[in-house]
Amino acid sequence: ILLRGYHYRKDHVTNSGFYKNAGRYDLDYERYFLKSFKQNILNDSNYESDIYILTHDSEKLTKLINDLNPVKYVVDDLTKKRQDQTFTQGLEVVYNHCKENNLKYDSLLVCRMDQRFNKNPLDFFNLDKKRVNIFAFHNTPKNYYIDYIHHIPFKYLKKYISLLNDTLSERVSAFHEMWNTNPGIGDNVNKIYNIIFLSKEDFEIIEIDREFVCCAYTKHDSIRSIKWEK
C-alpha cells in the first residue's frame, strides 16, 4: 500500500470546487483516516500488506510513522510539485525499494490520507488484474485529476511508471489522457485503465474527509474497461 500526499496541514487549500464552496480546511489523517484505514484495510483478513509513504514534513510526521510503521517512507516538499508528479514519485519509491530488496507483491493499492474507509473497497468491486483500476467520482469531469484510489497489478508497475513519466514530460497527465483530451498520446494510454465510477448515493464504503463534511462518492455505477496495449 502506498499512502501519498498530505497527512496534516492547517488551512489546506484544494484546487477543487470544494474550496470555492467551503474555503480552507484543516487536513488531518488522525480525524478519520487512521482509525478507518487500520480497521477496514489493514485488518482485512483477505490481504497482507506492507506500507510505503510519500508525504511532507509536519509536526505530526513522527506520529504518522509510528502509527503506520512503513517499510519505506520519503518526505518531500509537496507544495513545489504537481499531483501527477508526486503520484509518479510515490510509485518510484515503491518500485525502487522492491528492486533493491528483491521484493514482489501481487498488487499495489495507492490512496490518499484524507479519506474515511468505512469498508474495504477491494472487497466490493471486481478488479481487473491486467489493468490499472481507478476509483472515480460518479460525476468526474474531463481533465479532472483522479488520485484518490488506484489498484495496480504489481507486474505492470514498471511499465506504468514509464508511461506516467512519458506523459509528465509532455505536461499532460496520463489520467487526463483517459478522457482523450490529447489524441496525440491518447491511443497508447487508453488501453490500461479499468475505471470504476462511484455514485453519490452510497457513502457506506468510502468518503472524502473535508473536515466539515465527509462527501459520499461511492457505489458502483458503471465500469469503463480498457485493455493493455500488447
PDB file of C-alpha atoms in Angstrom:
ATOM      1  CA  ILE A   1       0.000   0.000   0.000  1.00  0.00           C
ATOM      2  CA  LEU A   2       1.325   3.409  -0.961  1.00  0.00           C
ATOM      3  CA  LEU A   3      -0.011   6.320   1.084  1.00  0.00           C
ATOM      4  CA  ARG A   4       0.798   9.544  -0.688  1.00  0.00           C
ATOM      5  CA  GLY A   5       0.106  13.226  -0.286  1.00  0.00           C
ATOM      6  CA  TYR A   6      -0.525  15.434   2.713  1.00  0.00           C
ATOM      7  CA  HIS A   7      -1.223  13.831   6.093  1.00  0.00           C
ATOM      8  CA  TYR A   8      -1.576  17.003   8.182  1.00  0.00           C
ATOM      9  CA  ARG A   9      -1.869  20.598   7.087  1.00  0.00           C
ATOM     10  CA  LYS A  10      -3.603  23.564   8.671  1.00  0.00           C
ATOM     11  CA  ASP A  11      -5.672  25.804   6.397  1.00  0.00           C
ATOM     12  CA  HIS A  12      -5.301  23.423   3.495  1.00  0.00           C
ATOM     13  CA  VAL A  13      -6.462  24.588   0.088  1.00  0.00           C
ATOM     14  CA  THR A  14      -7.641  22.258  -2.655  1.00  0.00           C
ATOM     15  CA  ASN A  15      -7.908  23.038  -6.336  1.00  0.00           C
ATOM     16  CA  SER A  16     -11.394  21.589  -6.469  1.00  0.00           C
ATOM     17  CA  GLY A  17     -14.829  23.105  -6.314  1.00  0.00           C
ATOM     18  CA  PHE A  18     -14.864  22.383  -2.592  1.00  0.00           C
ATOM     19  CA  TYR A  19     -12.568  25.338  -1.977  1.00  0.00           C
ATOM     20  CA  LYS A  20     -14.937  27.640  -3.843  1.00  0.00           C
ATOM     21  CA  ASN A  21     -17.836  26.482  -1.684  1.00  0.00           C
ATOM     22  CA  ALA A  22     -16.208  25.967   1.714  1.00  0.00           C
ATOM     23  CA  GLY A  23     -12.794  27.627   1.651  1.00  0.00           C
ATOM     24  CA  ARG A  24      -9.791  26.396   3.576  1.00  0.00           C
ATOM     25  CA  TYR A  25      -9.928  23.458   5.964  1.00  0.00           C
ATOM     26  CA  ASP A  26      -7.605  21.504   8.245  1.00  0.00           C
ATOM     27  CA  LEU A  27      -6.382  18.271   6.689  1.00  0.00           C
ATOM     28  CA  ASP A  28      -5.600  15.719   9.403  1.00  0.00           C
ATOM     29  CA  TYR A  29      -5.032  11.994   8.899  1.00  0.00           C
ATOM     30  CA  GLU A  30      -5.974  11.334  12.537  1.00  0.00           C
ATOM     31  CA  ARG A  31      -9.509  12.668  12.190  1.00  0.00           C
ATOM     32  CA  TYR A  32     -10.980   9.796  10.151  1.00  0.00           C
ATOM     33  CA  PHE A  33      -8.325   8.146   8.021  1.00  0.00           C
ATOM     34  CA  LEU A  34      -6.115   6.438  10.604  1.00  0.00           C
ATOM     35  CA  LYS A  35      -8.744   4.510  12.511  1.00  0.00           C
ATOM     36  CA  SER A  36     -10.768   3.535   9.455  1.00  0.00           C
ATOM     37  CA  PHE A  37      -7.670   2.553   7.473  1.00  0.00           C
ATOM     38  CA  LYS A  38      -6.362   0.297  10.238  1.00  0.00           C
ATOM     39  CA  GLN A  39      -9.735  -1.230  10.961  1.00  0.00           C
ATOM     40  CA  ASN A  40     -11.033  -1.825   7.453  1.00  0.00           C
ATOM     41  CA  ILE A  41      -7.925  -2.056   5.272  1.00  0.00           C
ATOM     42  CA  LEU A  42      -5.001  -3.325   7.349  1.00  0.00           C
ATOM     43  CA  ASN A  43      -7.134  -5.684   9.425  1.00  0.00           C
ATOM     44  CA  ASP A  44      -8.876  -7.165   6.402  1.00  0.00           C
ATOM     45  CA  SER A  45      -8.049 -10.879   6.592  1.00  0.00           C
ATOM     46  CA  ASN A  46      -8.264 -11.192   2.809  1.00  0.00           C
ATOM     47  CA  TYR A  47      -4.988  -9.286   2.380  1.00  0.00           C
ATOM     48  CA  GLU A  48      -1.488  -8.990   3.769  1.00  0.00           C
ATOM     49  CA  SER A  49       0.095  -5.590   3.289  1.00  0.00           C
ATOM     50  CA  ASP A  50       3.262  -3.548   3.634  1.00  0.00           C
ATOM     51  CA  ILE A  51       3.014   0.227   3.810  1.00  0.00           C
ATOM     52  CA  TYR A  52       5.009   2.836   1.892  1.00  0.00           C
ATOM     53  CA  ILE A  53       4.581   6.566   2.408  1.00  0.00           C
ATOM     54  CA  LEU A  54       5.392   9.660   0.380  1.00  0.00           C
ATOM     55  CA  THR A  55       4.395  12.795   2.263  1.00  0.00           C
ATOM     56  CA  HIS A  56       5.512  16.194   3.532  1.00  0.00           C
ATOM     57  CA  ASP A  57       7.083  17.288   6.792  1.00  0.00           C
ATOM     58  CA  SER A  58       4.800  18.376   9.632  1.00  0.00           C
ATOM     59  CA  GLU A  59       4.509  18.405  13.393  1.00  0.00           C
ATOM     60  CA  LYS A  60       2.702  15.049  13.121  1.00  0.00           C
ATOM     61  CA  LEU A  61       5.198  13.284  10.862  1.00  0.00           C
ATOM     62  CA  THR A  62       6.838  11.247  13.631  1.00  0.00           C
ATOM     63  CA  LYS A  63       3.450  10.148  14.929  1.00  0.00           C
ATOM     64  CA  LEU A  64       2.369   9.197  11.425  1.00  0.00           C
ATOM     65  CA  ILE A  65       5.416   6.952  11.010  1.00  0.00           C
ATOM     66  CA  ASN A  66       4.881   5.392  14.429  1.00  0.00           C
ATOM     67  CA  ASP A  67       1.189   4.865  13.745  1.00  0.00           C
ATOM     68  CA  LEU A  68       1.687   3.096  10.409  1.00  0.00           C
ATOM     69  CA  ASN A  69       5.203   1.621  10.624  1.00  0.00           C
ATOM     70  CA  PRO A  70       6.020   1.798   6.888  1.00  0.00           C
ATOM     71  CA  VAL A  71       8.763  -0.330   5.370  1.00  0.00           C
ATOM     72  CA  LYS A  72       9.851   2.805   3.491  1.00  0.00           C
ATOM     73  CA  TYR A  73       8.905   6.453   3.677  1.00  0.00           C
ATOM     74  CA  VAL A  74      10.059   9.585   1.873  1.00  0.00           C
ATOM     75  CA  VAL A  75       9.497  13.183   2.951  1.00  0.00           C
ATOM     76  CA  ASP A  76       9.348  15.868   0.275  1.00  0.00           C
ATOM     77  CA  ASP A  77       8.051  19.399  -0.251  1.00  0.00           C
ATOM     78  CA  LEU A  78       4.734  18.650  -1.925  1.00  0.00           C
ATOM     79  CA  THR A  79       3.928  22.325  -2.414  1.00  0.00           C
ATOM     80  CA  LYS A  80       6.524  22.543  -5.183  1.00  0.00           C
ATOM     81  CA  LYS A  81       5.190  19.633  -7.240  1.00  0.00           C
ATOM     82  CA  ARG A  82       2.027  18.813  -9.123  1.00  0.00           C
ATOM     83  CA  GLN A  83      -0.149  15.921  -8.003  1.00  0.00           C
ATOM     84  CA  ASP A  84       0.749  13.818 -11.018  1.00  0.00           C
ATOM     85  CA  GLN A  85       4.445  14.327 -10.226  1.00  0.00           C
ATOM     86  CA  THR A  86       4.136  13.206  -6.614  1.00  0.00           C
ATOM     87  CA  PHE A  87       1.936  10.287  -7.661  1.00  0.00           C
ATOM     88  CA  THR A  88       4.647   9.023 -10.001  1.00  0.00           C
ATOM     89  CA  GLN A  89       7.333   9.741  -7.410  1.00  0.00           C
ATOM     90  CA  GLY A  90       5.462   7.572  -4.907  1.00  0.00           C
ATOM     91  CA  LEU A  91       5.283   4.671  -7.345  1.00  0.00           C
ATOM     92  CA  GLU A  92       9.027   5.012  -7.929  1.00  0.00           C
ATOM     93  CA  VAL A  93       9.666   4.858  -4.173  1.00  0.00           C
ATOM     94  CA  VAL A  94       7.867   1.515  -4.023  1.00  0.00           C
ATOM     95  CA  TYR A  95       9.415   0.120  -7.197  1.00  0.00           C
ATOM     96  CA  ASN A  96      12.989   1.088  -6.292  1.00  0.00           C
ATOM     97  CA  HIS A  97      12.724  -0.296  -2.765  1.00  0.00           C
ATOM     98  CA  CYS A  98      11.327  -3.577  -4.073  1.00  0.00           C
ATOM     99  CA  LYS A  99      14.038  -3.839  -6.716  1.00  0.00           C
ATOM    100  CA  GLU A 100      16.797  -3.150  -4.185  1.00  0.00           C
ATOM    101  CA  ASN A 101      15.399  -5.680  -1.697  1.00  0.00           C
ATOM    102  CA  ASN A 102      14.112  -8.302  -4.149  1.00  0.00           C
ATOM    103  CA  LEU A 103      10.509  -7.858  -3.046  1.00  0.00           C
ATOM    104  CA  LYS A 104       7.435  -8.722  -5.086  1.00  0.00           C
ATOM    105  CA  TYR A 105       3.765  -8.159  -4.403  1.00  0.00           C
ATOM    106  CA  ASP A 106       0.568  -9.174  -6.136  1.00  0.00           C
ATOM    107  CA  SER A 107      -0.674  -5.610  -6.422  1.00  0.00           C
ATOM    108  CA  LEU A 108      -0.210  -2.064  -5.199  1.00  0.00           C
ATOM    109  CA  LEU A 109      -3.011  -0.040  -3.624  1.00  0.00           C
ATOM    110  CA  VAL A 110      -2.404   3.719  -3.810  1.00  0.00           C
ATOM    111  CA  CYS A 111      -4.508   6.097  -1.748  1.00  0.00           C
ATOM    112  CA  ARG A 112      -4.547   9.449  -0.013  1.00  0.00           C
ATOM    113  CA  MET A 113      -4.777  10.120   3.708  1.00  0.00           C
ATOM    114  CA  ASP A 114      -7.813  12.393   3.610  1.00  0.00           C
ATOM    115  CA  GLN A 115     -10.394   9.646   3.239  1.00  0.00           C
ATOM    116  CA  ARG A 116     -12.545   7.524   5.518  1.00  0.00           C
ATOM    117  CA  PHE A 117     -12.702   3.834   4.689  1.00  0.00           C
ATOM    118  CA  ASN A 118     -15.993   2.588   6.089  1.00  0.00           C
ATOM    119  CA  LYS A 119     -15.352  -0.685   4.266  1.00  0.00           C
ATOM    120  CA  ASN A 120     -12.557  -2.036   2.125  1.00  0.00           C
ATOM    121  CA  PRO A 121     -13.466  -1.130  -1.487  1.00  0.00           C
ATOM    122  CA  LEU A 122     -11.392  -4.060  -2.754  1.00  0.00           C
ATOM    123  CA  ASP A 123     -13.974  -6.413  -1.252  1.00  0.00           C
ATOM    124  CA  PHE A 124     -16.888  -4.864  -3.150  1.00  0.00           C
ATOM    125  CA  PHE A 125     -15.744  -4.289  -6.720  1.00  0.00           C
ATOM    126  CA  ASN A 126     -14.457  -6.532  -9.471  1.00  0.00           C
ATOM    127  CA  LEU A 127     -10.858  -5.508 -10.010  1.00  0.00           C
ATOM    128  CA  ASP A 128      -9.170  -6.175 -13.310  1.00  0.00           C
ATOM    129  CA  LYS A 129      -5.878  -7.980 -12.695  1.00  0.00           C
ATOM    130  CA  LYS A 130      -4.471  -6.848 -16.030  1.00  0.00           C
ATOM    131  CA  ARG A 131      -5.270  -3.154 -15.801  1.00  0.00           C
ATOM    132  CA  VAL A 132      -4.874  -0.177 -13.517  1.00  0.00           C
ATOM    133  CA  ASN A 133      -8.106   0.144 -11.556  1.00  0.00           C
ATOM    134  CA  ILE A 134      -9.085   3.719 -10.755  1.00  0.00           C
ATOM    135  CA  PHE A 135     -11.920   4.644  -8.421  1.00  0.00           C
ATOM    136  CA  ALA A 136     -13.525   7.777  -9.838  1.00  0.00           C
ATOM    137  CA  PHE A 137     -16.300  10.109  -8.767  1.00  0.00           C
ATOM    138  CA  HIS A 138     -19.701   9.416 -10.239  1.00  0.00           C
ATOM    139  CA  ASN A 139     -19.590  12.820 -11.952  1.00  0.00           C
ATOM    140  CA  THR A 140     -15.881  13.033 -12.740  1.00  0.00           C
ATOM    141  CA  PRO A 141     -15.439  15.764 -15.363  1.00  0.00           C
ATOM    142  CA  LYS A 142     -12.972  15.672 -18.188  1.00  0.00           C
ATOM    143  CA  ASN A 143      -9.485  16.903 -17.270  1.00  0.00           C
ATOM    144  CA  TYR A 144     -10.083  16.103 -13.589  1.00  0.00           C
ATOM    145  CA  TYR A 145      -7.057  14.599 -11.887  1.00  0.00           C
ATOM    146  CA  ILE A 146      -8.144  11.331 -10.251  1.00  0.00           C
ATOM    147  CA  ASP A 147      -5.794  10.317  -7.461  1.00  0.00           C
ATOM    148  CA  TYR A 148      -7.942   9.031  -4.606  1.00  0.00           C
ATOM    149  CA  ILE A 149      -7.609   5.261  -5.020  1.00  0.00           C
ATOM    150  CA  HIS A 150      -5.653   3.255  -7.557  1.00  0.00           C
ATOM    151  CA  HIS A 151      -5.182  -0.513  -7.609  1.00  0.00           C
ATOM    152  CA  ILE A 152      -2.222  -1.520  -9.783  1.00  0.00           C
ATOM    153  CA  PRO A 153      -1.154  -5.079 -10.713  1.00  0.00           C
ATOM    154  CA  PHE A 154       2.419  -5.198  -9.462  1.00  0.00           C
ATOM    155  CA  LYS A 155       3.781  -6.899 -12.568  1.00  0.00           C
ATOM    156  CA  TYR A 156       2.799  -3.802 -14.563  1.00  0.00           C
ATOM    157  CA  LEU A 157       4.231  -1.271 -12.136  1.00  0.00           C
ATOM    158  CA  LYS A 158       7.461  -0.623 -14.034  1.00  0.00           C
ATOM    159  CA  LYS A 159       5.578  -0.205 -17.301  1.00  0.00           C
ATOM    160  CA  TYR A 160       3.060   2.106 -15.679  1.00  0.00           C
ATOM    161  CA  ILE A 161       5.785   4.308 -14.184  1.00  0.00           C
ATOM    162  CA  SER A 162       7.400   4.573 -17.602  1.00  0.00           C
ATOM    163  CA  LEU A 163       4.083   5.594 -19.111  1.00  0.00           C
ATOM    164  CA  LEU A 164       3.490   8.237 -16.451  1.00  0.00           C
ATOM    165  CA  ASN A 165       6.982   9.675 -16.877  1.00  0.00           C
ATOM    166  CA  ASP A 166       6.429   9.902 -20.631  1.00  0.00           C
ATOM    167  CA  THR A 167       3.241  11.891 -20.151  1.00  0.00           C
ATOM    168  CA  LEU A 168       4.790  14.025 -17.414  1.00  0.00           C
ATOM    169  CA  SER A 169       7.436  15.131 -19.873  1.00  0.00           C
ATOM    170  CA  GLU A 170       4.620  16.427 -22.047  1.00  0.00           C
ATOM    171  CA  ARG A 171       2.958  18.162 -19.058  1.00  0.00           C
ATOM    172  CA  VAL A 172      -0.066  16.053 -19.868  1.00  0.00           C
ATOM    173  CA  SER A 173      -1.236  13.670 -17.180  1.00  0.00           C
ATOM    174  CA  ALA A 174      -1.917  10.069 -18.101  1.00  0.00           C
ATOM    175  CA  PHE A 175      -5.115  10.492 -16.130  1.00  0.00           C
ATOM    176  CA  HIS A 176      -6.176  13.286 -18.423  1.00  0.00           C
ATOM    177  CA  GLU A 177      -5.370  11.021 -21.315  1.00  0.00           C
ATOM    178  CA  MET A 178      -8.018   8.506 -20.369  1.00  0.00           C
ATOM    179  CA  TRP A 179     -10.564  11.160 -21.290  1.00  0.00           C
ATOM    180  CA  ASN A 180      -8.946  11.535 -24.730  1.00  0.00           C
ATOM    181  CA  THR A 181      -8.013  15.168 -24.215  1.00  0.00           C
ATOM    182  CA  ASN A 182      -4.802  14.755 -26.195  1.00  0.00           C
ATOM    183  CA  PRO A 183      -5.210  12.326 -29.118  1.00  0.00           C
ATOM    184  CA  GLY A 184      -1.508  12.585 -29.862  1.00  0.00           C
ATOM    185  CA  ILE A 185      -0.689  10.425 -26.862  1.00  0.00           C
ATOM    186  CA  GLY A 186      -4.078   9.057 -26.022  1.00  0.00           C
ATOM    187  CA  ASP A 187      -4.193   5.847 -28.049  1.00  0.00           C
ATOM    188  CA  ASN A 188      -1.402   4.264 -26.012  1.00  0.00           C
ATOM    189  CA  VAL A 189      -2.706   5.446 -22.657  1.00  0.00           C
ATOM    190  CA  ASN A 190      -6.321   4.494 -23.223  1.00  0.00           C
ATOM    191  CA  LYS A 191      -5.609   0.781 -23.053  1.00  0.00           C
ATOM    192  CA  ILE A 192      -4.554   0.378 -19.444  1.00  0.00           C
ATOM    193  CA  TYR A 193      -7.383   1.632 -17.245  1.00  0.00           C
ATOM    194  CA  ASN A 194     -10.354  -0.001 -15.611  1.00  0.00           C
ATOM    195  CA  ILE A 195     -12.302   2.985 -14.343  1.00  0.00           C
ATOM    196  CA  ILE A 196     -14.781   2.263 -11.557  1.00  0.00           C
ATOM    197  CA  PHE A 197     -17.312   5.050 -11.263  1.00  0.00           C
ATOM    198  CA  LEU A 198     -18.736   5.585  -7.803  1.00  0.00           C
ATOM    199  CA  SER A 199     -22.044   7.239  -7.141  1.00  0.00           C
ATOM    200  CA  LYS A 200     -23.032   9.886  -4.628  1.00  0.00           C
ATOM    201  CA  GLU A 201     -25.926   7.791  -3.303  1.00  0.00           C
ATOM    202  CA  ASP A 202     -23.701   5.351  -1.471  1.00  0.00           C
ATOM    203  CA  PHE A 203     -21.296   6.609   1.199  1.00  0.00           C
ATOM    204  CA  GLU A 204     -21.048   3.344   3.130  1.00  0.00           C
ATOM    205  CA  ILE A 205     -17.699   2.331   1.614  1.00  0.00           C
ATOM    206  CA  ILE A 206     -15.515   5.413   1.103  1.00  0.00           C
ATOM    207  CA  GLU A 207     -15.847   9.067   1.948  1.00  0.00           C
ATOM    208  CA  ILE A 208     -13.614  12.079   1.382  1.00  0.00           C
ATOM    209  CA  ASP A 209     -12.649  13.916   4.563  1.00  0.00           C
ATOM    210  CA  ARG A 210     -13.017  17.663   4.176  1.00  0.00           C
ATOM    211  CA  GLU A 211     -13.182  18.425   7.928  1.00  0.00           C
ATOM    212  CA  PHE A 212     -16.662  19.916   7.921  1.00  0.00           C
ATOM    213  CA  VAL A 213     -18.246  17.111   5.945  1.00  0.00           C
ATOM    214  CA  CYS A 214     -17.444  13.674   4.602  1.00  0.00           C
ATOM    215  CA  CYS A 215     -18.518  13.622   0.980  1.00  0.00           C
ATOM    216  CA  ALA A 216     -20.005  10.467  -0.449  1.00  0.00           C
ATOM    217  CA  TYR A 217     -18.614   9.191  -3.714  1.00  0.00           C
ATOM    218  CA  THR A 218     -19.104   5.506  -3.596  1.00  0.00           C
ATOM    219  CA  LYS A 219     -21.357   2.796  -5.179  1.00  0.00           C
ATOM    220  CA  HIS A 220     -20.660   1.146  -8.428  1.00  0.00           C
ATOM    221  CA  ASP A 221     -22.462   2.821 -11.311  1.00  0.00           C
ATOM    222  CA  SER A 222     -20.511   1.543 -14.277  1.00  0.00           C
ATOM    223  CA  ILE A 223     -17.095   0.380 -15.374  1.00  0.00           C
ATOM    224  CA  ARG A 224     -15.140   1.545 -18.353  1.00  0.00           C
ATOM    225  CA  SER A 225     -12.618  -1.168 -19.192  1.00  0.00           C
ATOM    226  CA  ILE A 226      -9.638  -0.547 -21.428  1.00  0.00           C
ATOM    227  CA  LYS A 227      -7.143  -3.221 -22.456  1.00  0.00           C
ATOM    228  CA  TRP A 228      -3.402  -3.006 -22.126  1.00  0.00           C
ATOM    229  CA  GLU A 229      -1.586  -2.477 -25.371  1.00  0.00           C
ATOM    230  CA  LYS A 230       0.130  -5.702 -26.419  1.00  0.00           C
TER     231      LYS A 230
END
